[in-house]
Amino acid sequence: MARTMFLPIKPVCIRPRKDGTSIIHLQYCYSNEQKTMLDTKITIPVECWDKENLCIKQNLPTSFGTSKELNETLSIQLRLAEDVISFAIKRNIPDRGKFVKKYYSPDLDIYALSEIVQKNEYYLKEQKEKGNSKTNLDIFFQIDDYIQSKTKKVCKDMPRIYRNMKDHLLEFQSYRGEAITFDCLDLSFYEELVDFLSYEYVQKRRNQKIVGLKINTIGKTIKQFRTFLRNRIRKRIIPPIDMDGWSILEEEVDAVYLTWEEIRLIQHVDLTRYSHLEDYRNDFVLGCLTGLRFSDFSRLDEYDLRGDMLYKKQEKSDHWVVIPLRSVAADILMNRFKKNSPSHTNAEFNRHIKTIAKLARLTKPVKHSYKKGNRDVVEVKPKHEWITSHTCRRSFCTNEFLAGTPVELVMKISGHKSVKDFYKYIRITPEEAGQKIKELWLQRGQMDVLI
């Protein structure tokens, strides 16, 4: 983890408590005499800190987690802190130490920082000078106004998607060397933006430099940008713009699902030495048994449970679903309510469930491919490395489909509003499809239709 850093910031572990543990801090020296300490929320025994390499030693007791995962988390937090510092430097904020101390937190969404800071004294004067949304035609001012107007009307995840779109446009503006205005938006602009995102855009906060975005990520940015422009046109803030030819790029993505046998392996994996992973394992199994999104199954409470049925209003679609509970799912929920288990972040969940799946020996190599620009990119990784919170939902839909549950009924539980969207979740191999057809032929007595 040791490296020469662009910014004067490094992890330290220098304040031992009475029990011999210490919180790891990020020490930011913003001048020769001044520094501030940022809390990472990571606690370890002091003797497990490697002062020379600025990382957690491998002899970390398992009750604190694993050194590999915590060092990865520390690296992510370090990059996040550097992004906050860069934000302050680019905007010439005078007291950077105070600014970073105020706004940094381990769960900060860096794309939300601009919106958060706008409410702060640093930006009050600037916002007054800019005027209101009817007179100020700066495109990024209008995007901020659009995000603010939508925040209370959409699911919690959508503002982050809007901010990603804004970030992509800001990076493109910097790359092209001239301001993006409403007047420059034509087919050539669209083509140049797609080329930039495909071949030039550098992804942020990665362990290694990754250039270019996937087709579907670019498509999402174009879709949100078009929606924003149409909103401004409908409000008569800008004149109509010809967006003919601004197609939304899309490709069918490879994704894994888990069979019931694989889910059973995860359910029964021995976590005696990794007790901190039990809640993550239980939540994953619950997701596979209910088909709920992470944003929903991670925030269930006792009032959602009525007998052996689960009543939940989905956060993303604002749609009510009623889900029958298998005995294992009911037990998981009752234990969660009894323990009053804390909720987890999606990033934490995705990191830990990979470890759990590896312990369950789901390590068979799986090959996935996707397009980046006009290139086919192929990746081969062990199956556990492909597993995320969304695997729960895909597994539920695919397993119910293979079991013969009518699609209409599965959609009532999954909350999909169209058959087209539902079938995007079905992940079966050609062998499984062939076996399913064979079973149907046998049921209908049609194995020898020409005899």
Tab-separated table of C-alpha atoms in Angstrom:
chain	number	residue	atom	x	y	z
A	1	MET	CA	0.000	0.000	0.000
A	2	ALA	CA	2.986	2.300	0.507
A	3	ARG	CA	3.338	4.782	-2.344
A	4	THR	CA	4.404	8.295	-3.219
A	5	MET	CA	1.197	10.249	-2.989
A	6	PHE	CA	0.207	13.222	-5.115
A	7	LEU	CA	-1.303	14.883	-2.047
A	8	PRO	CA	0.236	15.199	1.464
A	9	ILE	CA	-2.001	12.594	3.047
A	10	LYS	CA	-1.256	9.200	4.551
A	11	PRO	CA	-2.878	6.613	6.854
A	12	VAL	CA	-1.634	6.565	10.458
A	13	CYS	CA	-2.359	4.521	13.556
A	14	ILE	CA	-0.930	6.505	16.466
A	15	ARG	CA	-3.564	6.925	19.155
A	16	PRO	CA	-3.833	3.694	21.181
A	17	ARG	CA	-6.764	3.306	23.560
A	18	LYS	CA	-6.880	1.510	26.899
A	19	ASP	CA	-7.818	-1.810	25.286
A	20	GLY	CA	-4.764	-1.694	22.989
A	21	THR	CA	-6.720	-0.870	19.845
A	22	SER	CA	-6.587	2.251	17.753
A	23	ILE	CA	-8.642	3.889	15.027
A	24	ILE	CA	-6.772	4.313	11.748
A	25	HIS	CA	-6.849	7.933	10.626
A	26	LEU	CA	-5.909	9.661	7.403
A	27	GLN	CA	-3.453	12.420	8.297
A	28	TYR	CA	-3.714	15.395	5.919
A	29	CYS	CA	-0.930	17.991	6.195
A	30	TYR	CA	-2.331	20.986	4.366
A	31	SER	CA	0.547	23.302	5.346
A	32	ASN	CA	3.956	23.021	6.983
A	33	GLU	CA	2.489	23.653	10.425
A	34	GLN	CA	-1.121	22.484	10.110
A	35	LYS	CA	-2.680	19.071	9.747
A	36	THR	CA	-6.031	17.388	10.284
A	37	MET	CA	-7.013	13.801	11.062
A	38	LEU	CA	-9.809	12.036	9.171
A	39	ASP	CA	-11.564	9.105	10.844
A	40	THR	CA	-11.703	5.943	8.680
A	41	LYS	CA	-13.907	4.030	11.180
A	42	ILE	CA	-11.407	1.134	10.970
A	43	THR	CA	-10.199	-0.150	14.348
A	44	ILE	CA	-7.310	-2.594	14.822
A	45	PRO	CA	-4.841	-3.622	17.540
A	46	VAL	CA	-1.936	-1.147	17.465
A	47	GLU	CA	0.645	-3.911	17.029
A	48	CYS	CA	-1.038	-4.950	13.761
A	49	TRP	CA	-0.125	-1.668	12.039
A	50	ASP	CA	2.867	-1.690	9.691
A	51	LYS	CA	4.384	1.798	10.111
A	52	GLU	CA	6.900	1.347	7.306
A	53	ASN	CA	4.470	0.213	4.611
A	54	LEU	CA	1.443	2.109	5.997
A	55	CYS	CA	-0.838	-0.907	5.992
A	56	ILE	CA	-2.423	-3.516	8.236
A	57	LYS	CA	-0.274	-6.579	8.928
A	58	GLN	CA	-1.360	-10.089	8.003
A	59	ASN	CA	-1.391	-11.167	11.665
A	60	LEU	CA	-4.650	-9.268	12.259
A	61	PRO	CA	-7.038	-11.334	14.473
A	62	THR	CA	-10.010	-12.586	12.449
A	63	SER	CA	-12.448	-10.909	14.835
A	64	PHE	CA	-11.394	-7.575	13.277
A	65	GLY	CA	-11.784	-8.816	9.693
A	66	THR	CA	-9.099	-9.736	7.172
A	67	SER	CA	-6.052	-7.584	6.511
A	68	LYS	CA	-6.536	-7.850	2.740
A	69	GLU	CA	-10.113	-6.553	2.786
A	70	LEU	CA	-9.403	-3.805	5.311
A	71	ASN	CA	-6.330	-2.642	3.371
A	72	GLU	CA	-8.487	-2.483	0.232
A	73	THR	CA	-11.061	-0.445	2.152
A	74	LEU	CA	-8.295	1.835	3.412
A	75	SER	CA	-7.030	2.359	-0.152
A	76	ILE	CA	-10.536	3.276	-1.291
A	77	GLN	CA	-10.886	5.755	1.567
A	78	LEU	CA	-7.491	7.259	0.776
A	79	ARG	CA	-8.525	7.860	-2.841
A	80	LEU	CA	-11.819	9.323	-1.646
A	81	ALA	CA	-10.011	11.757	0.669
A	82	GLU	CA	-7.698	12.745	-2.190
A	83	ASP	CA	-10.771	13.467	-4.336
A	84	VAL	CA	-12.194	15.745	-1.606
A	85	ILE	CA	-8.850	17.581	-1.345
A	86	SER	CA	-8.666	17.945	-5.136
A	87	PHE	CA	-12.205	19.330	-5.103
A	88	ALA	CA	-11.117	22.002	-2.584
A	89	ILE	CA	-7.948	22.861	-4.534
A	90	LYS	CA	-9.755	23.232	-7.883
A	91	ARG	CA	-12.270	25.611	-6.321
A	92	ASN	CA	-9.643	27.648	-4.452
A	93	ILE	CA	-11.315	27.082	-1.096
A	94	PRO	CA	-9.174	29.023	1.398
A	95	ASP	CA	-9.200	26.758	4.480
A	96	ARG	CA	-8.742	23.338	2.897
A	97	GLY	CA	-8.075	21.566	6.188
A	98	LYS	CA	-11.336	22.768	7.695
A	99	PHE	CA	-13.189	21.982	4.480
A	100	VAL	CA	-11.861	18.409	4.215
A	101	LYS	CA	-12.487	17.778	7.914
A	102	LYS	CA	-16.092	18.916	7.530
A	103	TYR	CA	-17.025	17.026	4.393
A	104	TYR	CA	-14.956	13.832	4.419
A	105	SER	CA	-16.574	10.637	5.662
A	106	PRO	CA	-15.923	6.987	4.683
A	107	ASP	CA	-19.374	6.699	3.075
A	108	LEU	CA	-19.261	10.002	1.192
A	109	ASP	CA	-20.577	9.900	-2.381
A	110	ILE	CA	-17.937	12.032	-4.106
A	111	TYR	CA	-20.392	12.801	-6.922
A	112	ALA	CA	-22.734	14.359	-4.351
A	113	LEU	CA	-20.072	16.639	-2.880
A	114	SER	CA	-20.721	19.530	-5.250
A	115	GLU	CA	-24.419	19.452	-4.445
A	116	ILE	CA	-23.727	19.303	-0.691
A	117	VAL	CA	-21.257	22.171	-0.801
A	118	GLN	CA	-23.676	24.375	-2.713
A	119	LYS	CA	-25.634	24.688	0.519
A	120	ASN	CA	-22.529	25.887	2.323
A	121	GLU	CA	-21.266	29.447	2.789
A	122	TYR	CA	-18.557	28.948	0.147
A	123	TYR	CA	-21.179	28.917	-2.590
A	124	LEU	CA	-23.936	31.206	-1.308
A	125	LYS	CA	-22.480	34.331	-2.871
A	126	GLU	CA	-21.743	32.590	-6.166
A	127	GLN	CA	-25.272	31.192	-6.435
A	128	LYS	CA	-26.828	34.620	-5.830
A	129	GLU	CA	-24.721	36.120	-8.584
A	130	LYS	CA	-25.689	33.415	-11.046
A	131	GLY	CA	-29.386	34.206	-10.831
A	132	ASN	CA	-32.304	31.830	-11.212
A	133	SER	CA	-32.879	28.871	-13.532
A	134	LYS	CA	-34.884	30.948	-16.017
A	135	THR	CA	-32.092	33.414	-16.757
A	136	ASN	CA	-28.886	31.495	-16.177
A	137	LEU	CA	-28.193	29.306	-19.211
A	138	ASP	CA	-24.948	27.787	-17.953
A	139	ILE	CA	-25.499	24.107	-18.739
A	140	PHE	CA	-24.040	22.819	-15.464
A	141	PHE	CA	-26.083	25.302	-13.433
A	142	GLN	CA	-29.144	23.916	-15.217
A	143	ILE	CA	-28.070	20.323	-14.489
A	144	ASP	CA	-27.710	21.176	-10.781
A	145	ASP	CA	-31.155	22.796	-10.822
A	146	TYR	CA	-32.577	19.694	-12.526
A	147	ILE	CA	-30.986	17.356	-9.956
A	148	GLN	CA	-32.337	19.442	-7.094
A	149	SER	CA	-35.842	19.454	-8.577
A	150	LYS	CA	-35.790	15.656	-9.015
A	151	THR	CA	-34.186	14.591	-5.723
A	152	LYS	CA	-37.447	14.311	-3.788
A	153	LYS	CA	-39.377	12.751	-6.684
A	154	VAL	CA	-37.195	9.786	-7.598
A	155	CYS	CA	-35.693	6.814	-5.782
A	156	LYS	CA	-32.624	7.434	-3.650
A	157	ASP	CA	-30.225	5.986	-6.245
A	158	MET	CA	-31.259	8.235	-9.155
A	159	PRO	CA	-29.519	11.480	-8.031
A	160	ARG	CA	-26.245	9.549	-8.037
A	161	ILE	CA	-26.905	8.545	-11.672
A	162	TYR	CA	-27.611	12.180	-12.562
A	163	ARG	CA	-24.372	13.255	-10.879
A	164	ASN	CA	-22.434	10.593	-12.801
A	165	MET	CA	-23.842	12.070	-16.003
A	166	LYS	CA	-22.727	15.536	-14.916
A	167	ASP	CA	-19.241	14.252	-14.055
A	168	HIS	CA	-18.892	12.652	-17.509
A	169	LEU	CA	-19.828	15.958	-19.158
A	170	LEU	CA	-17.404	17.942	-16.996
A	171	GLU	CA	-14.571	15.589	-17.921
A	172	PHE	CA	-15.527	15.861	-21.609
A	173	GLN	CA	-15.540	19.669	-21.356
A	174	SER	CA	-12.038	19.582	-19.875
A	175	TYR	CA	-10.865	17.172	-22.601
A	176	ARG	CA	-12.260	19.220	-25.525
A	177	GLY	CA	-10.864	22.478	-24.097
A	178	GLU	CA	-13.970	24.585	-24.584
A	179	ALA	CA	-17.179	25.126	-22.682
A	180	ILE	CA	-20.218	22.943	-23.330
A	181	THR	CA	-23.218	25.145	-24.116
A	182	PHE	CA	-26.753	24.418	-25.220
A	183	ASP	CA	-25.892	25.921	-28.616
A	184	CYS	CA	-23.186	23.318	-29.353
A	185	LEU	CA	-25.432	20.275	-28.866
A	186	ASP	CA	-25.780	18.556	-32.234
A	187	LEU	CA	-25.055	15.145	-33.759
A	188	SER	CA	-21.320	15.878	-33.953
A	189	PHE	CA	-21.276	16.709	-30.231
A	190	TYR	CA	-23.054	13.409	-29.485
A	191	GLU	CA	-20.551	11.407	-31.554
A	192	GLU	CA	-17.553	13.144	-29.957
A	193	LEU	CA	-18.977	12.558	-26.454
A	194	VAL	CA	-19.510	8.852	-27.142
A	195	ASP	CA	-15.962	8.529	-28.523
A	196	PHE	CA	-14.517	10.297	-25.472
A	197	LEU	CA	-16.406	8.103	-23.007
A	198	SER	CA	-15.454	4.979	-24.963
A	199	TYR	CA	-11.738	5.612	-25.448
A	200	GLU	CA	-10.501	8.559	-23.329
A	201	TYR	CA	-12.464	8.812	-20.073
A	202	VAL	CA	-10.379	7.690	-17.072
A	203	GLN	CA	-12.423	5.926	-14.420
A	204	LYS	CA	-12.029	7.363	-10.936
A	205	ARG	CA	-10.951	5.718	-7.683
A	206	ARG	CA	-9.588	2.525	-9.222
A	207	ASN	CA	-6.599	0.500	-8.043
A	208	GLN	CA	-5.308	0.551	-11.588
A	209	LYS	CA	-5.845	2.990	-14.428
A	210	ILE	CA	-8.907	1.996	-16.482
A	211	VAL	CA	-9.655	3.995	-19.606
A	212	GLY	CA	-13.054	3.940	-21.271
A	213	LEU	CA	-16.529	3.006	-20.076
A	214	LYS	CA	-18.693	0.034	-20.961
A	215	ILE	CA	-21.395	0.375	-23.616
A	216	ASN	CA	-24.276	0.280	-21.116
A	217	THR	CA	-22.669	2.914	-18.873
A	218	ILE	CA	-22.321	5.258	-21.857
A	219	GLY	CA	-25.910	4.482	-22.836
A	220	LYS	CA	-27.107	5.421	-19.348
A	221	THR	CA	-25.294	8.771	-19.549
A	222	ILE	CA	-26.793	9.566	-22.959
A	223	LYS	CA	-30.260	8.559	-21.744
A	224	GLN	CA	-30.087	10.800	-18.677
A	225	PHE	CA	-28.641	13.703	-20.680
A	226	ARG	CA	-31.471	13.470	-23.227
A	227	THR	CA	-34.046	13.338	-20.425
A	228	PHE	CA	-32.505	16.431	-18.810
A	229	LEU	CA	-32.538	18.374	-22.102
A	230	ARG	CA	-36.174	17.482	-22.790
A	231	ASN	CA	-37.083	18.664	-19.288
A	232	ARG	CA	-35.432	22.041	-19.935
A	233	ILE	CA	-37.189	22.280	-23.323
A	234	ARG	CA	-40.609	21.500	-21.805
A	235	LYS	CA	-40.027	24.215	-19.191
A	236	ARG	CA	-39.215	26.643	-22.036
A	237	ILE	CA	-35.809	27.389	-20.514
A	238	ILE	CA	-34.054	26.469	-23.782
A	239	PRO	CA	-35.347	26.195	-27.364
A	240	PRO	CA	-35.921	22.750	-28.961
A	241	ILE	CA	-32.761	20.774	-29.774
A	242	ASP	CA	-32.515	18.275	-32.631
A	243	MET	CA	-31.480	15.016	-30.953
A	244	ASP	CA	-32.212	12.819	-33.947
A	245	GLY	CA	-29.452	10.222	-34.074
A	246	TRP	CA	-28.670	10.392	-30.359
A	247	SER	CA	-29.183	6.663	-29.932
A	248	ILE	CA	-28.908	5.025	-26.515
A	249	LEU	CA	-26.174	2.412	-26.755
A	250	GLU	CA	-27.029	-0.900	-25.139
A	251	GLU	CA	-25.784	-4.469	-25.046
A	252	GLU	CA	-26.943	-7.572	-23.228
A	253	VAL	CA	-24.605	-8.045	-20.306
A	254	ASP	CA	-23.199	-11.295	-19.000
A	255	ALA	CA	-24.149	-11.953	-15.395
A	256	VAL	CA	-24.104	-14.963	-13.135
A	257	TYR	CA	-26.916	-16.528	-11.188
A	258	LEU	CA	-26.705	-19.171	-8.492
A	259	THR	CA	-28.564	-22.468	-8.548
A	260	TRP	CA	-30.413	-23.652	-5.457
A	261	GLU	CA	-27.523	-26.008	-4.743
A	262	GLU	CA	-25.020	-23.132	-4.849
A	263	ILE	CA	-27.235	-21.001	-2.613
A	264	ARG	CA	-27.447	-23.962	-0.237
A	265	LEU	CA	-23.630	-24.114	-0.129
A	266	ILE	CA	-23.534	-20.458	0.884
A	267	GLN	CA	-26.280	-20.991	3.469
A	268	HIS	CA	-24.321	-23.814	5.156
A	269	VAL	CA	-20.750	-22.546	4.753
A	270	ASP	CA	-18.798	-22.666	8.006
A	271	LEU	CA	-18.219	-19.099	9.217
A	272	THR	CA	-16.981	-20.015	12.703
A	273	ARG	CA	-13.722	-18.164	12.082
A	274	TYR	CA	-15.475	-15.321	10.277
A	275	SER	CA	-18.411	-14.494	12.538
A	276	HIS	CA	-18.487	-10.891	11.231
A	277	LEU	CA	-19.667	-12.294	7.858
A	278	GLU	CA	-22.789	-14.054	9.162
A	279	ASP	CA	-25.164	-11.105	8.720
A	280	TYR	CA	-23.923	-10.569	5.152
A	281	ARG	CA	-24.450	-14.263	4.348
A	282	ASN	CA	-27.964	-14.206	5.797
A	283	ASP	CA	-28.897	-11.082	3.841
A	284	PHE	CA	-27.614	-12.644	0.622
A	285	VAL	CA	-29.663	-15.820	1.124
A	286	LEU	CA	-32.703	-13.691	1.977
A	287	GLY	CA	-32.273	-11.775	-1.288
A	288	CYS	CA	-32.084	-15.035	-3.261
A	289	LEU	CA	-35.296	-16.266	-1.602
A	290	THR	CA	-37.315	-13.073	-2.097
A	291	GLY	CA	-36.051	-11.476	-5.326
A	292	LEU	CA	-35.812	-8.067	-3.638
A	293	ARG	CA	-33.206	-5.498	-4.581
A	294	PHE	CA	-30.453	-4.734	-2.076
A	295	SER	CA	-32.040	-1.358	-1.317
A	296	ASP	CA	-35.168	-3.227	-0.215
A	297	PHE	CA	-34.003	-6.430	1.509
A	298	SER	CA	-31.351	-4.544	3.508
A	299	ARG	CA	-33.937	-2.208	5.044
A	300	LEU	CA	-36.798	-4.486	6.030
A	301	ASP	CA	-38.452	-3.987	9.429
A	302	GLU	CA	-40.964	-5.877	11.548
A	303	TYR	CA	-43.911	-3.975	10.062
A	304	ASP	CA	-43.159	-5.442	6.621
A	305	LEU	CA	-43.827	-8.949	7.964
A	306	ARG	CA	-47.415	-10.163	8.185
A	307	GLY	CA	-47.668	-13.816	9.099
A	308	ASP	CA	-45.725	-15.784	6.494
A	309	MET	CA	-45.976	-13.019	3.878
A	310	LEU	CA	-43.711	-10.032	3.255
A	311	TYR	CA	-45.296	-6.740	2.176
A	312	LYS	CA	-42.798	-4.297	0.727
A	313	LYS	CA	-43.027	-1.070	-1.247
A	314	GLN	CA	-40.044	-1.157	-3.589
A	315	GLU	CA	-37.827	1.880	-3.281
A	316	LYS	CA	-36.840	2.080	-6.949
A	317	SER	CA	-40.202	1.529	-8.626
A	318	ASP	CA	-42.499	2.737	-5.803
A	319	HIS	CA	-44.428	-0.506	-6.418
A	320	TRP	CA	-45.945	-2.783	-3.752
A	321	VAL	CA	-45.014	-6.468	-3.814
A	322	VAL	CA	-46.304	-9.294	-1.630
A	323	ILE	CA	-43.834	-12.163	-1.232
A	324	PRO	CA	-44.518	-15.576	0.371
A	325	LEU	CA	-41.700	-16.512	2.733
A	326	ARG	CA	-39.989	-19.879	2.762
A	327	SER	CA	-39.099	-21.077	6.255
A	328	VAL	CA	-35.405	-20.158	5.891
A	329	ALA	CA	-36.288	-16.601	4.828
A	330	ALA	CA	-38.707	-16.222	7.753
A	331	ASP	CA	-36.052	-17.452	10.194
A	332	ILE	CA	-33.474	-15.029	8.823
A	333	LEU	CA	-35.871	-12.116	9.239
A	334	MET	CA	-36.920	-13.069	12.759
A	335	ASN	CA	-33.281	-13.409	13.831
A	336	ARG	CA	-32.439	-10.061	12.250
A	337	PHE	CA	-35.275	-8.309	14.086
A	338	LYS	CA	-34.368	-10.041	17.347
A	339	LYS	CA	-30.690	-9.030	17.083
A	340	ASN	CA	-31.562	-5.600	15.701
A	341	SER	CA	-28.773	-6.079	13.159
A	342	PRO	CA	-27.412	-2.878	11.581
A	343	SER	CA	-27.878	-2.274	7.873
A	344	HIS	CA	-24.879	-2.510	5.512
A	345	THR	CA	-23.752	-0.426	2.573
A	346	ASN	CA	-23.938	-1.979	-0.880
A	347	ALA	CA	-20.143	-1.701	-1.277
A	348	GLU	CA	-19.552	-3.574	1.992
A	349	PHE	CA	-22.083	-6.216	1.021
A	350	ASN	CA	-20.561	-6.801	-2.420
A	351	ARG	CA	-17.062	-7.102	-0.971
A	352	HIS	CA	-17.977	-9.549	1.786
A	353	ILE	CA	-20.302	-11.777	-0.234
A	354	LYS	CA	-17.426	-12.520	-2.611
A	355	THR	CA	-15.405	-13.767	0.353
A	356	ILE	CA	-18.322	-15.888	1.559
A	357	ALA	CA	-18.858	-17.413	-1.890
A	358	LYS	CA	-15.147	-18.205	-2.069
A	359	LEU	CA	-15.364	-19.973	1.292
A	360	ALA	CA	-18.310	-21.920	-0.146
A	361	ARG	CA	-15.952	-23.006	-2.960
A	362	LEU	CA	-17.809	-21.303	-5.791
A	363	THR	CA	-14.504	-20.919	-7.614
A	364	LYS	CA	-15.164	-22.372	-11.071
A	365	PRO	CA	-13.746	-20.050	-13.789
A	366	VAL	CA	-16.438	-18.052	-15.568
A	367	LYS	CA	-15.841	-16.098	-18.781
A	368	HIS	CA	-17.735	-12.887	-19.488
A	369	SER	CA	-17.417	-10.499	-22.401
A	370	TYR	CA	-18.517	-6.942	-23.072
A	371	LYS	CA	-17.862	-4.210	-25.607
A	372	LYS	CA	-15.720	-1.159	-25.008
A	373	GLY	CA	-16.123	1.000	-28.079
A	374	ASN	CA	-15.824	-1.400	-31.001
A	375	ARG	CA	-13.620	-3.860	-29.091
A	376	ASP	CA	-14.750	-7.088	-27.469
A	377	VAL	CA	-13.270	-7.384	-23.984
A	378	VAL	CA	-13.137	-10.858	-22.428
A	379	GLU	CA	-12.588	-11.452	-18.718
A	380	VAL	CA	-12.159	-14.795	-16.955
A	381	LYS	CA	-12.532	-14.828	-13.173
A	382	PRO	CA	-13.625	-17.349	-10.520
A	383	LYS	CA	-17.397	-17.383	-10.141
A	384	HIS	CA	-17.298	-15.838	-6.670
A	385	GLU	CA	-15.618	-12.727	-8.121
A	386	TRP	CA	-18.666	-12.078	-10.342
A	387	ILE	CA	-21.177	-12.208	-7.484
A	388	THR	CA	-22.821	-8.944	-6.338
A	389	SER	CA	-26.002	-7.939	-4.545
A	390	HIS	CA	-27.819	-8.068	-7.892
A	391	THR	CA	-27.000	-11.779	-8.152
A	392	CYS	CA	-29.724	-12.367	-5.540
A	393	ARG	CA	-32.441	-10.943	-7.771
A	394	ARG	CA	-31.186	-12.687	-10.898
A	395	SER	CA	-30.979	-15.997	-9.037
A	396	PHE	CA	-34.534	-15.716	-7.737
A	397	CYS	CA	-36.010	-14.915	-11.168
A	398	THR	CA	-33.965	-17.568	-12.994
A	399	ASN	CA	-34.643	-20.349	-10.472
A	400	GLU	CA	-38.380	-19.658	-10.440
A	401	PHE	CA	-38.412	-19.573	-14.248
A	402	LEU	CA	-36.590	-22.899	-14.450
A	403	ALA	CA	-38.968	-24.397	-11.878
A	404	GLY	CA	-41.899	-23.590	-14.166
A	405	THR	CA	-43.465	-20.773	-12.142
A	406	PRO	CA	-45.562	-18.680	-14.576
A	407	VAL	CA	-43.683	-15.556	-15.629
A	408	GLU	CA	-46.652	-13.356	-14.711
A	409	LEU	CA	-46.521	-14.569	-11.102
A	410	VAL	CA	-42.747	-14.150	-10.812
A	411	MET	CA	-43.106	-10.577	-12.113
A	412	LYS	CA	-45.699	-9.850	-9.413
A	413	ILE	CA	-43.054	-10.700	-6.815
A	414	SER	CA	-39.999	-9.234	-8.561
A	415	GLY	CA	-41.880	-6.042	-9.433
A	416	HIS	CA	-40.898	-6.040	-13.108
A	417	LYS	CA	-43.410	-4.038	-15.116
A	418	SER	CA	-42.615	-5.470	-18.562
A	419	VAL	CA	-41.848	-8.953	-19.840
A	420	LYS	CA	-38.912	-7.517	-21.812
A	421	ASP	CA	-37.257	-6.206	-18.629
A	422	PHE	CA	-37.977	-9.459	-16.809
A	423	TYR	CA	-36.279	-11.632	-19.427
A	424	LYS	CA	-33.108	-9.527	-19.084
A	425	TYR	CA	-32.779	-11.118	-15.655
A	426	ILE	CA	-33.039	-14.708	-16.829
A	427	ARG	CA	-29.597	-16.314	-16.984
A	428	ILE	CA	-29.603	-19.919	-18.160
A	429	THR	CA	-27.029	-21.852	-20.133
A	430	PRO	CA	-27.836	-23.494	-23.494
A	431	GLU	CA	-27.679	-26.869	-21.698
A	432	GLU	CA	-30.261	-25.736	-19.134
A	433	ALA	CA	-32.526	-24.432	-21.894
A	434	GLY	CA	-32.277	-27.731	-23.772
A	435	GLN	CA	-32.994	-29.757	-20.628
A	436	LYS	CA	-36.017	-27.570	-19.844
A	437	ILE	CA	-37.495	-28.143	-23.301
A	438	LYS	CA	-36.883	-31.890	-22.961
A	439	GLU	CA	-38.767	-31.923	-19.630
A	440	LEU	CA	-41.716	-30.133	-21.231
A	441	TRP	CA	-41.783	-32.624	-24.126
A	442	LEU	CA	-41.806	-35.511	-21.646
A	443	GLN	CA	-44.640	-33.923	-19.664
A	444	ARG	CA	-46.698	-33.514	-22.845
A	445	GLY	CA	-45.802	-36.990	-24.151
A	446	GLN	CA	-44.266	-35.477	-27.284
A	447	MET	CA	-40.867	-37.170	-27.408
A	448	ASP	CA	-42.046	-39.259	-30.391
A	449	VAL	CA	-44.392	-36.889	-32.213
A	450	LEU	CA	-43.802	-38.440	-35.653
A	451	ILE	CA	-44.457	-42.052	-34.677
